Coordinates of C-alpha atoms in Angstrom, one line a residue:
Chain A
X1 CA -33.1 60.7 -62.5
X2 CA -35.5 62.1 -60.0
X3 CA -35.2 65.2 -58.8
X4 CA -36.5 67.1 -55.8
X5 CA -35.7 71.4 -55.9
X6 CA -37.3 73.8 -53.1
X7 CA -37.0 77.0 -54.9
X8 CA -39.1 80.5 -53.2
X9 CA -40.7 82.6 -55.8
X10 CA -42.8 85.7 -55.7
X11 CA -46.1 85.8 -54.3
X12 CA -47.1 87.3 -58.0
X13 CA -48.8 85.8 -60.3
X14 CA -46.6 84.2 -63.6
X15 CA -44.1 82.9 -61.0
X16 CA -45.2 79.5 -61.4
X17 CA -44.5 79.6 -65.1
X18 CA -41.6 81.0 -65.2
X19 CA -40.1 78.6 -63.3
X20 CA -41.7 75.9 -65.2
X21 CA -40.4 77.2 -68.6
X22 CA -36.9 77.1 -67.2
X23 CA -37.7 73.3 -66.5
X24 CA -39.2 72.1 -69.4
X25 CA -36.7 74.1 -71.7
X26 CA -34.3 71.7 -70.2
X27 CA -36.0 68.2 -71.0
X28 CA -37.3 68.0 -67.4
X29 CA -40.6 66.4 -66.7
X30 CA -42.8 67.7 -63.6
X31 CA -44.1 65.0 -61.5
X32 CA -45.3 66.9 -58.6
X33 CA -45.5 70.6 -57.9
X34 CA -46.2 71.1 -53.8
X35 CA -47.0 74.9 -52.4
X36 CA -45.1 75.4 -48.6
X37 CA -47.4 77.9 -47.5
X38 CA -46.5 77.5 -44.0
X39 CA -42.8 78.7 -44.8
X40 CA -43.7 82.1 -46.5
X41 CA -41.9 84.7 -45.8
X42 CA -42.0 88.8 -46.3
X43 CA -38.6 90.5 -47.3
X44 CA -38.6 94.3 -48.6
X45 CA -42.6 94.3 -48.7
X46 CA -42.4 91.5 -50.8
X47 CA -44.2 88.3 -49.8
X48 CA -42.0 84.7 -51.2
X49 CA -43.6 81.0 -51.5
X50 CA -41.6 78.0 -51.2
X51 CA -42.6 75.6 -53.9
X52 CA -41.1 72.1 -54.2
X53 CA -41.1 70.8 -57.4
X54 CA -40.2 66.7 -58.2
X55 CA -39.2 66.2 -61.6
X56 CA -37.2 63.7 -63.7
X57 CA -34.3 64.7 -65.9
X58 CA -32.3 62.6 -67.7
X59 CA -28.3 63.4 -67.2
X60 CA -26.9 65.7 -64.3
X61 CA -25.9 68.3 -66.3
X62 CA -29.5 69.3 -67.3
X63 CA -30.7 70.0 -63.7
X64 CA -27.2 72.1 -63.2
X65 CA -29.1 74.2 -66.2
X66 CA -31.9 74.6 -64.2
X67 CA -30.5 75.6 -60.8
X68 CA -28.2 78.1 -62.8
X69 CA -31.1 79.6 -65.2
X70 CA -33.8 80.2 -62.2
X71 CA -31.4 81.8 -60.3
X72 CA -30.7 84.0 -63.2
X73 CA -34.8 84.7 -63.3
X74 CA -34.4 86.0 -60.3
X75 CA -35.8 82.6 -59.1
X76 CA -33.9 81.6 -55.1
X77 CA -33.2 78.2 -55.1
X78 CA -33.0 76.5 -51.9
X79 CA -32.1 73.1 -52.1
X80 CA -31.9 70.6 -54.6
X81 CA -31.6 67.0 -54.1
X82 CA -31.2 63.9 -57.1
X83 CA -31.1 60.5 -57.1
X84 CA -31.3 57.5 -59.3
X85 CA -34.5 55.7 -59.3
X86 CA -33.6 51.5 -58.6
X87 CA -35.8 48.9 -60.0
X88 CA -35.7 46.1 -57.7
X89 CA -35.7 42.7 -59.6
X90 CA -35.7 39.3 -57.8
X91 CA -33.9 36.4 -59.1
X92 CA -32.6 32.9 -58.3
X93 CA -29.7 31.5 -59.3
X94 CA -28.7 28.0 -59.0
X95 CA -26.0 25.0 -60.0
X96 CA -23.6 23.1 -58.8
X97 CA -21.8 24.4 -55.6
X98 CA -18.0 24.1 -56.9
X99 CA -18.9 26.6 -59.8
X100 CA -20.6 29.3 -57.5
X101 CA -18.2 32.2 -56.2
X102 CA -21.2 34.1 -54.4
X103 CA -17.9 37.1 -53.4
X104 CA -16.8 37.4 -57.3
X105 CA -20.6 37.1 -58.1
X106 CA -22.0 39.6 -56.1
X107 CA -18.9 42.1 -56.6
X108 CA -18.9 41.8 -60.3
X109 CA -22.9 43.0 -60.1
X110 CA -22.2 45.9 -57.6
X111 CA -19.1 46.7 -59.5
X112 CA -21.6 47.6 -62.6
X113 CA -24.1 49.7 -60.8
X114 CA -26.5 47.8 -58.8
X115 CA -26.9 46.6 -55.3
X116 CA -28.0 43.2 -53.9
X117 CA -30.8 43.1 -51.4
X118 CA -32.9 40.3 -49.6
X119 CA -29.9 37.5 -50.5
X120 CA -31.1 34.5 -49.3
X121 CA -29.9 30.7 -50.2
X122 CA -29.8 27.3 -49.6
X123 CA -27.4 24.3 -50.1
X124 CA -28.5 20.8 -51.4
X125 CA -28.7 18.0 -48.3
X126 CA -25.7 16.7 -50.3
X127 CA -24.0 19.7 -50.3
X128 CA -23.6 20.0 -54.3
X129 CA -25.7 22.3 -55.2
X130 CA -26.5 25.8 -54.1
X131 CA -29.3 27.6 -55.3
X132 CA -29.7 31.5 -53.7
X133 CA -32.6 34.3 -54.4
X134 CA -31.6 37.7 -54.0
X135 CA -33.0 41.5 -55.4
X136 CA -31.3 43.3 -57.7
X137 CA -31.4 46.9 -57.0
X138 CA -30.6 48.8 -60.5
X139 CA -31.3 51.9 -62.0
X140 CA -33.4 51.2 -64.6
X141 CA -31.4 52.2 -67.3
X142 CA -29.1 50.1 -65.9
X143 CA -31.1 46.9 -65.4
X144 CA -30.3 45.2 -68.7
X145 CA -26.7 45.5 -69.1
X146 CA -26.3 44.4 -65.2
X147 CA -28.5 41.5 -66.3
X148 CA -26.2 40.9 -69.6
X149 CA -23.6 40.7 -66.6
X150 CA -25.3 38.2 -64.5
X151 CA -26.3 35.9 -67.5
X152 CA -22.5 36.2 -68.9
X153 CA -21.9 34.9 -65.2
X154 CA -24.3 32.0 -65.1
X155 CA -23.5 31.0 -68.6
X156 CA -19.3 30.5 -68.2
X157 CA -20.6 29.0 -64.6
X158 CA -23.2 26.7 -66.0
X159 CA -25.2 27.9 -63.9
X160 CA -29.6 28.6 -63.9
X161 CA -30.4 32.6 -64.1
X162 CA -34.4 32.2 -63.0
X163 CA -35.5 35.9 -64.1
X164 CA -38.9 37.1 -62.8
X165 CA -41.7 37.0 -65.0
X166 CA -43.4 40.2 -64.3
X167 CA -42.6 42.2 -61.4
Chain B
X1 CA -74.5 20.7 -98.0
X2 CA -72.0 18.8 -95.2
X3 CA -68.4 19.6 -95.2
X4 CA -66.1 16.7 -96.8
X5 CA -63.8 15.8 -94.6
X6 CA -60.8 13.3 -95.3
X7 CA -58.7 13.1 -92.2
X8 CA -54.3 12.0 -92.7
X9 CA -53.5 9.8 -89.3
X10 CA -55.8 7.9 -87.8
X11 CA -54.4 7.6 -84.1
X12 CA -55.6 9.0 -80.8
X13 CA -57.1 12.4 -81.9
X14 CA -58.7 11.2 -84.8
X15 CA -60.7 8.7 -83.2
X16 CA -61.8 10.5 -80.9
X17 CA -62.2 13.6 -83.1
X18 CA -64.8 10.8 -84.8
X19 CA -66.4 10.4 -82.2
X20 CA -67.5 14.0 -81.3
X21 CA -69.0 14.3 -85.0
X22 CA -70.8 10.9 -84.1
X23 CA -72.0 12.2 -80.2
X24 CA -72.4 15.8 -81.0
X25 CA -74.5 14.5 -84.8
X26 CA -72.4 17.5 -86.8
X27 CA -72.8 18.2 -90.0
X28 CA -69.3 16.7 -91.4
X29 CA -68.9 13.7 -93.7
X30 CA -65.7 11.5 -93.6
X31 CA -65.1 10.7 -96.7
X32 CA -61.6 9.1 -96.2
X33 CA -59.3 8.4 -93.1
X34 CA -55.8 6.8 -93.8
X35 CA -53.1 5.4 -91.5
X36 CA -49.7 4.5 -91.6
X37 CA -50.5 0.5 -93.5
X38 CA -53.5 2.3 -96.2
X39 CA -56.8 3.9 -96.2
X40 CA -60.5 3.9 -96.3
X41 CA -62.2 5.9 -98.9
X42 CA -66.1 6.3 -99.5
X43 CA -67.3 8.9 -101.1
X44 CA -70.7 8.7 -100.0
X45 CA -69.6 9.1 -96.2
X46 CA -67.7 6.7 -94.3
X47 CA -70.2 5.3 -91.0
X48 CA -68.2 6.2 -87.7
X49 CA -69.6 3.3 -85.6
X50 CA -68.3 0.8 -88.1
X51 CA -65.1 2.7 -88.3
X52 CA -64.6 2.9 -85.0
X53 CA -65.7 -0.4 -83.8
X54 CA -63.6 -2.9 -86.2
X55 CA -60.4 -3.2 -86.9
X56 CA -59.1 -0.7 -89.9
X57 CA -57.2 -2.8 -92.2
X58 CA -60.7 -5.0 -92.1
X59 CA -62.6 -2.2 -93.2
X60 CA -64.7 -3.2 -96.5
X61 CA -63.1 -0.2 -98.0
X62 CA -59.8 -0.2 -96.8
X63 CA -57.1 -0.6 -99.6
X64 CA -53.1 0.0 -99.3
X65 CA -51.2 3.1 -99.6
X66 CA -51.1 6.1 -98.2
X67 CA -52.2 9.5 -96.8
X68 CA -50.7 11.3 -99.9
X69 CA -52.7 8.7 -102.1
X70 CA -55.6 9.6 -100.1
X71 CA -56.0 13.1 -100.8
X72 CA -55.1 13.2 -104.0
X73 CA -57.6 10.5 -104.9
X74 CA -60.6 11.8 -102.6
X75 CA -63.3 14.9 -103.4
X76 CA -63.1 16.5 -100.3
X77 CA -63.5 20.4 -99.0
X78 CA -61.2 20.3 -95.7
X79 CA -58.0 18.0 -94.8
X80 CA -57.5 17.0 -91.1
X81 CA -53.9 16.5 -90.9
X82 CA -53.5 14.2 -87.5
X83 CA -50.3 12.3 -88.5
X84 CA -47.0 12.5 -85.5
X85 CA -45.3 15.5 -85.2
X86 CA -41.5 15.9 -87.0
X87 CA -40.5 19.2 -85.8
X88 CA -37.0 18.4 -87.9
X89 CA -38.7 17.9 -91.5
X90 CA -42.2 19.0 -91.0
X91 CA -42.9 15.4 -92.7
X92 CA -45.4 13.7 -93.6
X93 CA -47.6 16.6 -92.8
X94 CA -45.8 19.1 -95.0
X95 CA -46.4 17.1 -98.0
X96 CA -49.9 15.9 -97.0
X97 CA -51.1 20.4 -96.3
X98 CA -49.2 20.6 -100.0
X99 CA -51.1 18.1 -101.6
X100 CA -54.4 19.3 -100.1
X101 CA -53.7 22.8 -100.7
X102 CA -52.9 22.4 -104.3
X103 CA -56.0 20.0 -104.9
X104 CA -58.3 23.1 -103.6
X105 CA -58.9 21.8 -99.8
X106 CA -59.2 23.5 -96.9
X107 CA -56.3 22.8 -94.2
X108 CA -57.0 21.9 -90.3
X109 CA -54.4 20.3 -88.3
X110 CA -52.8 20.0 -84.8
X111 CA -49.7 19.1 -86.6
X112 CA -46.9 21.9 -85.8
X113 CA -44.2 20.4 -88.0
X114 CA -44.8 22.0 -90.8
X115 CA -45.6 25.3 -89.4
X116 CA -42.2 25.2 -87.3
X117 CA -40.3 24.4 -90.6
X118 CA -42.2 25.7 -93.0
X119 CA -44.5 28.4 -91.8
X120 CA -44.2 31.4 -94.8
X121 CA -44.3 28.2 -97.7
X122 CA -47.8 27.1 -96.2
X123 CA -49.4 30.7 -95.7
X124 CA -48.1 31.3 -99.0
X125 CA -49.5 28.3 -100.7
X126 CA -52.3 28.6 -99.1
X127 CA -53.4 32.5 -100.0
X128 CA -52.1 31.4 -103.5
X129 CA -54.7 28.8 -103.4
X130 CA -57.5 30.7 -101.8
X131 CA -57.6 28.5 -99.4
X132 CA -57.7 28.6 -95.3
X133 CA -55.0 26.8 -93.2
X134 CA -56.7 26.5 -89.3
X135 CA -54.0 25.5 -86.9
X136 CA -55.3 26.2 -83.7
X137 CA -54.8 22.8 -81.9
X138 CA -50.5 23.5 -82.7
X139 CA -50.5 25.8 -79.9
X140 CA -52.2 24.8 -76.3
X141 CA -54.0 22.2 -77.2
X142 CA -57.9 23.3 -76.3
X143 CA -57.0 26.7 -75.8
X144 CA -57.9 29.1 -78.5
X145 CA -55.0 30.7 -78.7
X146 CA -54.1 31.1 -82.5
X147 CA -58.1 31.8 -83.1
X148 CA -57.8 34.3 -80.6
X149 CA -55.3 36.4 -81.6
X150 CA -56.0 36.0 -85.6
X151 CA -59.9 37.1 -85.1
X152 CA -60.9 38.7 -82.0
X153 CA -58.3 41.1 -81.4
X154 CA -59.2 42.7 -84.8
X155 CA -57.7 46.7 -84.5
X156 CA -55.9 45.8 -81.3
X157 CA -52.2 45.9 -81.5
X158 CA -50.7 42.2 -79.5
X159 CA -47.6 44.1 -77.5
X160 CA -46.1 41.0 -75.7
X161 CA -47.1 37.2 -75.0
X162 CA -46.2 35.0 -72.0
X163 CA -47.2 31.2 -72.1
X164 CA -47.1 28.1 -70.7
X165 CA -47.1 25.8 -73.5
X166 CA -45.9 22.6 -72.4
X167 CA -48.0 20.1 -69.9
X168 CA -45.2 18.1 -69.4
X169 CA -42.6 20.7 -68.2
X170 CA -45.5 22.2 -65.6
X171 CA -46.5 18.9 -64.4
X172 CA -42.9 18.4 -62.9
X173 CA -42.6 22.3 -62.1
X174 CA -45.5 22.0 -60.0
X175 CA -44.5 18.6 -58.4
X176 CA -41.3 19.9 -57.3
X177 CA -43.4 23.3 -56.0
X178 CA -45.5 21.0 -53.7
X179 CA -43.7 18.1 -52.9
X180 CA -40.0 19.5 -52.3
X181 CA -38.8 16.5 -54.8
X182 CA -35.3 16.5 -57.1
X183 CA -36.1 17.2 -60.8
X184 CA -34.8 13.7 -61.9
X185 CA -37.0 11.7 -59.6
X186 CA -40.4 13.8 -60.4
X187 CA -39.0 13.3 -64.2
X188 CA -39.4 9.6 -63.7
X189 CA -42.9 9.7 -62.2
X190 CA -44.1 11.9 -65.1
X191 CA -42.8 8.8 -67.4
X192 CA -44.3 6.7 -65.5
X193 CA -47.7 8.4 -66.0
X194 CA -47.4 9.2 -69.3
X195 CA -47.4 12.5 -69.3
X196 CA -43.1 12.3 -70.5
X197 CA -41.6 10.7 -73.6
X198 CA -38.8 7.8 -72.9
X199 CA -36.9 10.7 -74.6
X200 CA -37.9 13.7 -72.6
X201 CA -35.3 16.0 -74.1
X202 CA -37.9 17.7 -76.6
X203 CA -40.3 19.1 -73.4
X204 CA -37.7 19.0 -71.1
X205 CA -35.2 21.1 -72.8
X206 CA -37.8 23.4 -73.5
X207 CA -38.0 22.7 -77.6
X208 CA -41.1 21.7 -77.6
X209 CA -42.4 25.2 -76.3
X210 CA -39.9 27.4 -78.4
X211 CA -42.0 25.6 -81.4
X212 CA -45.2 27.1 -80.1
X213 CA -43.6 30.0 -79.5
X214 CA -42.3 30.1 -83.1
X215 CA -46.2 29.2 -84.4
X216 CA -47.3 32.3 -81.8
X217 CA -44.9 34.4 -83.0
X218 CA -45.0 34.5 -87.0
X219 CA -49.2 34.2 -86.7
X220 CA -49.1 37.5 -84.5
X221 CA -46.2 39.3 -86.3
X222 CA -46.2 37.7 -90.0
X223 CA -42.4 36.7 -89.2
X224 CA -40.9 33.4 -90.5
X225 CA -39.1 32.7 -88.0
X226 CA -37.7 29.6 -86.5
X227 CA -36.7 27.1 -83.6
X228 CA -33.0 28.6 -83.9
X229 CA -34.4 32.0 -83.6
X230 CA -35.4 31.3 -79.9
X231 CA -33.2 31.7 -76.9
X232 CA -34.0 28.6 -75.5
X233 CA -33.1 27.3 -71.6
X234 CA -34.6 24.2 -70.4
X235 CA -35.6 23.0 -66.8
X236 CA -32.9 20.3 -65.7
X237 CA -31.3 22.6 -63.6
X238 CA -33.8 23.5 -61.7
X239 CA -33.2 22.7 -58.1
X240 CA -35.9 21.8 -55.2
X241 CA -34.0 24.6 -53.1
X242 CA -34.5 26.9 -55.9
X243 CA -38.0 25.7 -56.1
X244 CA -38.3 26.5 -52.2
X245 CA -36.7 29.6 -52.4
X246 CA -39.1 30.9 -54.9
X247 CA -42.0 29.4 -52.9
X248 CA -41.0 31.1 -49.5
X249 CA -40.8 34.2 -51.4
X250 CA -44.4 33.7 -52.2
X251 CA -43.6 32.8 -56.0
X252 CA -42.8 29.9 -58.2
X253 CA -40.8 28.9 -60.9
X254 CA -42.5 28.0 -64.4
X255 CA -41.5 27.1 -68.1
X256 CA -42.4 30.4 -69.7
X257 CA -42.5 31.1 -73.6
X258 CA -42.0 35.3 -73.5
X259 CA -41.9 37.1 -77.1
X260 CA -42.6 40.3 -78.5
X261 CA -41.8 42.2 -81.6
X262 CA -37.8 41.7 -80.8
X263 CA -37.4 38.5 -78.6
X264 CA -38.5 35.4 -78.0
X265 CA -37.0 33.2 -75.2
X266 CA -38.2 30.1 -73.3
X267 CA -36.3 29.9 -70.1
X268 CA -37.7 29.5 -66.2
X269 CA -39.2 32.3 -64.7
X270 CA -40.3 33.4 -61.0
X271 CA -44.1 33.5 -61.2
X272 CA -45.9 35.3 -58.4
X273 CA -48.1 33.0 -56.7
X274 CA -50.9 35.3 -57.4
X275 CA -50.7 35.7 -61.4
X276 CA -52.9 34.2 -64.0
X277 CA -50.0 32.1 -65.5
X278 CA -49.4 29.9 -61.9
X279 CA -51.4 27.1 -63.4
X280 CA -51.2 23.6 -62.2
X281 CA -50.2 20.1 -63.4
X282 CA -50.7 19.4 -67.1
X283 CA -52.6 22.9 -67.9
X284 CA -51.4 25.4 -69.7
X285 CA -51.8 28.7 -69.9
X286 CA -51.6 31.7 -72.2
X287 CA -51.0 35.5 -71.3
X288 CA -50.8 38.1 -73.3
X289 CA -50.7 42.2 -73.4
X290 CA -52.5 44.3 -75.3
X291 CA -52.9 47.7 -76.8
X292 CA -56.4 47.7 -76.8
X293 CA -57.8 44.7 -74.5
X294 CA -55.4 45.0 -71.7
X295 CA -53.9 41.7 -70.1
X296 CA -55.8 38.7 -71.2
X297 CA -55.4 35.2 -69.9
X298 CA -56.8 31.8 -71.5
X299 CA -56.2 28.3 -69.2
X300 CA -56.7 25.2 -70.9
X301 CA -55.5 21.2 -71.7
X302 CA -52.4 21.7 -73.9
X303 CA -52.5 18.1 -75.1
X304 CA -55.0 15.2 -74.6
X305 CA -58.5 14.7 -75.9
X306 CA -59.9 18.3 -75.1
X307 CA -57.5 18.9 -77.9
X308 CA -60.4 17.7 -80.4
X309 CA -62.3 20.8 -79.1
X310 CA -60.3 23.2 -81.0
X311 CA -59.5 20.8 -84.3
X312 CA -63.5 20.7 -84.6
X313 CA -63.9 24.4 -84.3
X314 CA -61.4 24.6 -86.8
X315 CA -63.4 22.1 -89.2
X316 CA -66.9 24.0 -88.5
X317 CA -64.7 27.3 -89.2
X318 CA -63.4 26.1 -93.2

C-alpha cells in the first residue's frame, strides 16, 4: 500500500534520518522524499521543514507504527494519507447470451475487491451471443484470486475469459 | 568426409529437404530414404535428380520393408526422421530415433511425437549414447527456436516464453480481426486453402500448440512434462464481436502458448496492436524474457517448406 505522510522536522541536521530509521524499522520502502521549503515555519527560535515522504508498506498496522514512533521522536506528523495501488487489467469475455448475468457477474468481481471500468459490449446480429471488454481494477495482491473468480465464472458459464497478454 | 544421411518418410519435407542439398551442392550424402511401401539404400550415395524425378518404388534400388529395416541395415552418421506426426504414441518416429540412437546415429527430426510422449526416454538414450538429438523444426517450423534457446542464451537465465505456435489457429484469428467474419465460416475457408485439417480439432482446440509448448518447456527447464500438464483453451468461442471489441480497443486476440518455471497454458489472449507477437496469417511468432538478453522476438513460417531451413541446419549441426 502506498503511502503519503507530511511530517515537519527540525531544521538540524540528523532529522532526515531519524525519521527514516523509524520507517525502514517498520518494513516500509521510501519511494520519494520531497522538502516543502515554502511551508517552513519558526516556533520558540526553532526553525521546522515539512517533508513529505511516499512510501510503500505492506499491512495498515505498520504505518500506525510509524505515525505513533515519530511522534514519539519528537517527530510532528501532519497528515498521512494510504491507499491501495489498482492494476488495471483489460479483458473480454464472451459466450452465448442465455448463460451471461453481466449484474451477478460484475457484483461477484466487485464483491471480492476490484472495480470494473471502461465496460463496453456487444450482442451478435442474432442476438445469441454477447461478448463484452471491460478493466479490471484490482489491487495487485488481489489480481489473481479476483481472476480465479472470474475464470470460476466463465467456466460453470461456458463462457471465453480472453486475458491480456502483457499489459 | 560428407555426413551420411539416411532419411525415415519420404513425403513433402523430404523432398524438398533433397532438393536444397541438390540446389545449395552441400556436403551430405543420402545414403538411404524409405517410405511407407520400402526403401532405397545405396551406400555409395543415392543421386537426388534420379530420386526425385521417377517414381520411388521404380527406383533400381528400391526393395520392400521399412524405415526400421532401413536404419538398422544402413551405415549412416545422422537420421532424418520425416515420417507423420502421432502426438498419441510418438510412433513410428519413437522407434525409428530408438533404433538410430542405439545403432550410434545422430538424430534430426521435425517429428514432435516422440518428444511430446517421450521427451526424458530420448534425451536419455541419447546422452547414454553420446549422441545428439536436433529437433528444431518440432517447434515453429523455420524459426530457430529450440537452437536458440539451447545455444545462444548460454549464462542467461529464460524467465518466461510467449508463442504463437500454430499457423493455422492465426490464420483464422487474423481473418476474423480484418474481415469481421464468424469463426465457423473463416474455419471453412482455411480448409478450403489448406491451411486446416478435415479434422481441425488438433489446431483448433489449441493441442497442437500445448505440444510445442510442452517441447519449449522441458528443452528450457529439463522438465518431462506433458500435453495433460498444459491448461489448455481453444479458439471456437471466439466471437467476431469479441474480435471487434479487442480491435476498437486497439488490440487483438491471438492463440498464445505462455509458460514459465510454474505454468504453461495455451488459451486466447488480448495482444496489443503494437507488440512483437501481433503477427499475421500463417506466421508465427516466438517471445520470450530474459535475465540477461531482455525481450527477444523471432517471426517465422511455422509449417511449410521454409521448414527445411531449420531440419538442414540441424543436419550441418550433427
Amino acid at each position: 500500500m502506498k503511502v503519503m505522510l507530511e511530517a515537519e522536522l527540525l531544521d538540524e541536521p540528523g532529522q532526515l534520518v531519524r525519521a527514516l530509521k523509524v520507517i525502514s524499522k517498520h518494513q516500509g520502502n521510501i519511494n520519494e522524499i520531497i522538502h516543502i521549503g515554502e511551508r517552513r515555519s519558526k516556533r520558540d527560535g526553532k526553525i521546522y521543514i515539512p517533508l513529505r515522504l511516499i512510501f510503500t508498506v505492506q499491512e495498515k498496522v505498520e504505518l500506525e507504527k510509524i505515525e505513533m514512533e515519530l511522534v514519539e521522536e519528537g517527530i510532528g506528523v501532519l497528515t498521512s494519507l494510504m491507499r491501495e495501488e489498482t492494476e488495471s487489467l483489460r479483458v473480454i469475455i464472451c459466450g452465448k447470451s442465455e448463460r451471461i448475468d453481466v449484474k451477478n457477474m460484475l457484483s461477484g468481481i466487485k464483491t471480492n475487491g476490484a472495480d470494473i471500468g471502461d465496460f463496453k459490449y456487444k450482442i451478435s446480429e442474432t442476438g445469441d451471443s454477447f461478448s463484452a471488454i471491460f478493466r479490471l481494477l484490482a489491487p495487485p495482491k488481489k489480481r489473481e484470486s479476483v481472476l480465479n473468480i472470474l475464470e470460476k465464472y466463465v467456466n460453470s458459464n461456458q463462457l471465453l475469459l480472453i486475458k491480456p497478454v502483457i499489459e | 568426409m560428407s555426413r551420411r544421411v539416411i532419411i525415415a518418410g519420404f513425403g513433402f519435407l523430404a523432398r524438398n529437404l533433397a532438393k536444397a542439398i541438390e540446389d545449395n551442392s552441400l556436403d551430405i550424402k543420402i545414403v538411404g530414404v524409405s517410405e511407407i511401401h520400402g526403401f532405397i539404400h545405396d551406400k555409395e550415395g543415392i543421386r537426388i535428380k534420379e530420386l526425385l524425378k521417377g517414381k520411388f518404388n521404380k527406383h533400381p534400388k528400391f526393395r520392400k520393408g521399412d524405415s526400421t529395416e532401413l536404419i538398422k541395415t544402413a551405415e549412416a552418421d545422422i537420421m532424418v526422421e520425416l515420417t507423420p506426426t502421432n502426438a498419441k504414441t510418438g510412433e513410428p518416429a519413437f522407434t525409428h530415433i530408438k533404433l538410430a540412437l542405439e545403432k550410434g546415429m545422430d538424430v534430426v527430426t521435425s517429428n514432435k511425437g516422440p518428444f511430446v510422449t517421450h521427451f526424458a526416454e530420448v534425451m536419455e538414450l541419447a546422452k547414454k549414447k553420446g549422441r545428439r538429438v536436433r529437433y528444431d523444426a518440432t517447434v515453429g517450423g523455420a524459426i530457430p527456436s529450440i537452437i536458440m534457446v539451447q545455444d545462444c542464451l548460454r549464462g542467461d537465465e529464460i524467465e518466461s516464453i510467449y508463442g504463437i505456435l500454430n499457423g493455422t489457429t492465426n490464420y483464422i484469428l487474423s481473418t476474423m480481426y480484418h474481415e469481421s467474419r464468424p469463426f465457423d465460416n473463416v474455419l471453412k475457408e482455411a480448409q478450403e486453402l489448406g491451411y486446416a485439417e478435415a479434422d481441425p480439432t488438433y489446431d483448433i482446440d489449441g493441442i497442437d500448440a500445448a505440444g510445442k509448448l510442452v517441447i519449449l518447456v522441458n528443452t528450457i527447464f529439463g522438465y518431462d512434462k506433458k500435453v495433460s500438464d498444459v491448461k489448455v483453451t481453444g479458439i471456437r468461442k471466439v466471437t467476431p464481436e469479441a474480435m471487434k471489441l479487442a480491435k476498437e480497443a486497439h488490440m487483438t486476440i491471438k492463440l498464445i502458448c505462455y509458460a514459465d518455471r510454474d505454468r504453461m497454458e495455451v488459451c486466447p489472449m488480448l495482444v496489443p496492436a503494437y507488440h512483437p507477437l501481433n503477427v499475421e496469417g500463417t506466421l508465427n511468432a516466438f517471445f520470450i524474457k530474459t535475465k540477461l538478453h531482455g525481450e527477444l522476438t523471432l517471426v517465422g513460417r511455422g509449417a511449410g517448406k521454409e521448414t527445411i531451413g531449420a531440419i538442414l541446419n540441424d543436419i550441418l549441426l550433427s
